Short mmCIF file of C-alpha atoms in Angstrom, two decimals:
data_model
loop_
_atom_site.label_atom_id
_atom_site.label_comp_id
_atom_site.label_asym_id
_atom_site.label_seq_id
_atom_site.Cartn_x
_atom_site.Cartn_y
_atom_site.Cartn_z
CA UNK A 1 59.05 132.89 158.71
CA UNK A 2 62.09 132.54 156.44
CA UNK A 3 64.06 135.56 155.38
CA UNK A 4 64.27 135.76 151.60
CA UNK A 5 67.78 135.21 150.27
CA UNK A 6 69.55 138.17 148.69
CA UNK A 7 69.88 137.92 144.95
CA UNK A 8 73.57 138.73 144.90
CA UNK A 9 76.88 136.91 145.32
CA UNK A 10 78.26 136.82 148.91
CA UNK A 11 81.89 136.66 147.66
CA UNK A 12 83.90 139.86 147.73
CA UNK A 13 87.33 141.10 146.68
CA UNK A 14 89.94 138.58 145.58
CA UNK A 15 87.59 135.57 146.18
CA UNK A 16 85.08 137.10 143.77
CA UNK A 17 87.68 137.85 141.15
CA UNK A 18 89.18 134.32 141.47
CA UNK A 19 85.76 132.68 141.07
CA UNK A 20 85.00 134.73 137.97
CA UNK A 21 88.34 133.77 136.45
CA UNK A 22 87.74 130.10 137.23
CA UNK A 23 84.41 130.23 135.46
CA UNK A 24 85.90 132.06 132.45
CA UNK A 25 88.50 129.33 132.06
CA UNK A 26 85.76 126.66 131.89
CA UNK A 27 83.21 128.71 129.89
CA UNK A 28 85.71 129.35 127.13
CA UNK A 29 85.64 125.61 126.43
CA UNK A 30 81.90 125.72 125.61
CA UNK A 31 80.94 124.88 122.03
CA UNK A 32 77.65 126.84 122.47
CA UNK A 33 76.36 129.44 124.90
CA UNK A 34 73.09 131.29 124.80
CA UNK A 35 69.87 132.45 126.44
CA UNK A 36 66.64 130.44 126.33
CA UNK A 37 63.99 132.38 128.18
CA UNK A 38 65.21 132.85 131.79
CA UNK A 39 67.90 130.19 131.39
CA UNK A 40 71.53 130.50 130.34
CA UNK A 41 72.47 127.35 128.45
CA UNK A 42 75.98 126.13 127.54
CA UNK A 43 77.20 123.00 125.78
CA UNK A 44 80.64 121.52 126.36
CA UNK A 45 82.50 118.58 124.87
CA UNK A 46 81.94 115.44 126.95
CA UNK A 47 85.26 115.48 128.73
CA UNK A 48 85.80 114.13 132.26
CA UNK A 49 88.06 117.02 133.25
CA UNK A 50 85.54 119.66 132.11
CA UNK A 51 82.69 117.75 133.85
CA UNK A 52 84.69 117.57 137.09
CA UNK A 53 85.49 121.25 137.03
CA UNK A 54 81.86 122.17 136.25
CA UNK A 55 80.63 120.13 139.17
CA UNK A 56 83.25 121.67 141.46
CA UNK A 57 82.35 125.24 140.45
CA UNK A 58 78.62 124.61 140.67
CA UNK A 59 79.02 123.22 144.20
CA UNK A 60 81.02 126.37 145.14
CA UNK A 61 78.27 128.57 143.66
CA UNK A 62 75.72 126.90 145.93
CA UNK A 63 77.63 128.50 148.85
CA UNK A 64 77.80 132.08 147.60
CA UNK A 65 75.02 132.32 145.00
CA UNK A 66 72.36 129.84 146.11
CA UNK A 67 69.72 131.88 144.23
CA UNK A 68 71.20 130.53 140.95
CA UNK A 69 69.86 127.06 140.04
CA UNK A 70 72.18 124.91 137.97
CA UNK A 71 71.49 121.73 136.08
CA UNK A 72 74.09 119.50 134.36
CA UNK A 73 73.18 116.77 131.88
CA UNK A 74 75.60 114.38 130.25
CA UNK A 75 75.12 112.69 126.91
CA UNK A 76 77.60 110.51 125.04
CA UNK A 77 78.70 113.55 122.97
CA UNK A 78 78.24 116.60 125.19
CA UNK A 79 77.68 118.14 128.60
CA UNK A 80 74.75 120.54 128.80
CA UNK A 81 74.60 123.10 131.64
CA UNK A 82 71.72 125.35 132.47
CA UNK A 83 71.60 128.27 134.88
CA UNK A 84 68.07 129.36 135.77
CA UNK A 85 67.72 133.02 136.69
CA UNK A 86 65.22 133.76 139.48
CA UNK A 87 62.36 136.26 139.20
CA UNK A 88 63.15 139.55 140.80
CA UNK A 89 66.85 139.44 140.07
CA UNK A 90 68.20 143.01 139.77
CA UNK A 91 69.11 143.94 136.18
CA UNK A 92 72.73 144.61 137.15
CA UNK A 93 73.09 141.14 138.65
CA UNK A 94 71.24 139.56 135.71
CA UNK A 95 73.59 141.29 133.26
CA UNK A 96 76.67 139.99 135.13
CA UNK A 97 75.38 136.45 135.25
CA UNK A 98 74.42 136.40 131.58
CA UNK A 99 77.79 137.90 130.62
CA UNK A 100 79.67 135.27 132.60
CA UNK A 101 77.73 132.16 131.68
CA UNK A 102 76.09 133.12 128.38
#
């Protein structure tokens, strides 16, 4: 029987602070951010540097916050990201995730 994964980030201290800062640098480039149901959606200009950084950060999140499910879609004009929030996520964690990504 599998142990359920905790619905919190496994990073602590300086690593946690550095990751938040890295996300803030990217998220500030979004042209739109908002909530759609249990999803945080953001739209970015279609820029190779932004796309590369998004993919890098999303891969890193899979290590420390695997309960967050990310999708990235590219179109000729934009990059769309989506973060799906799992059921049962504590309100405090949900608030932090929405504040960072949305």
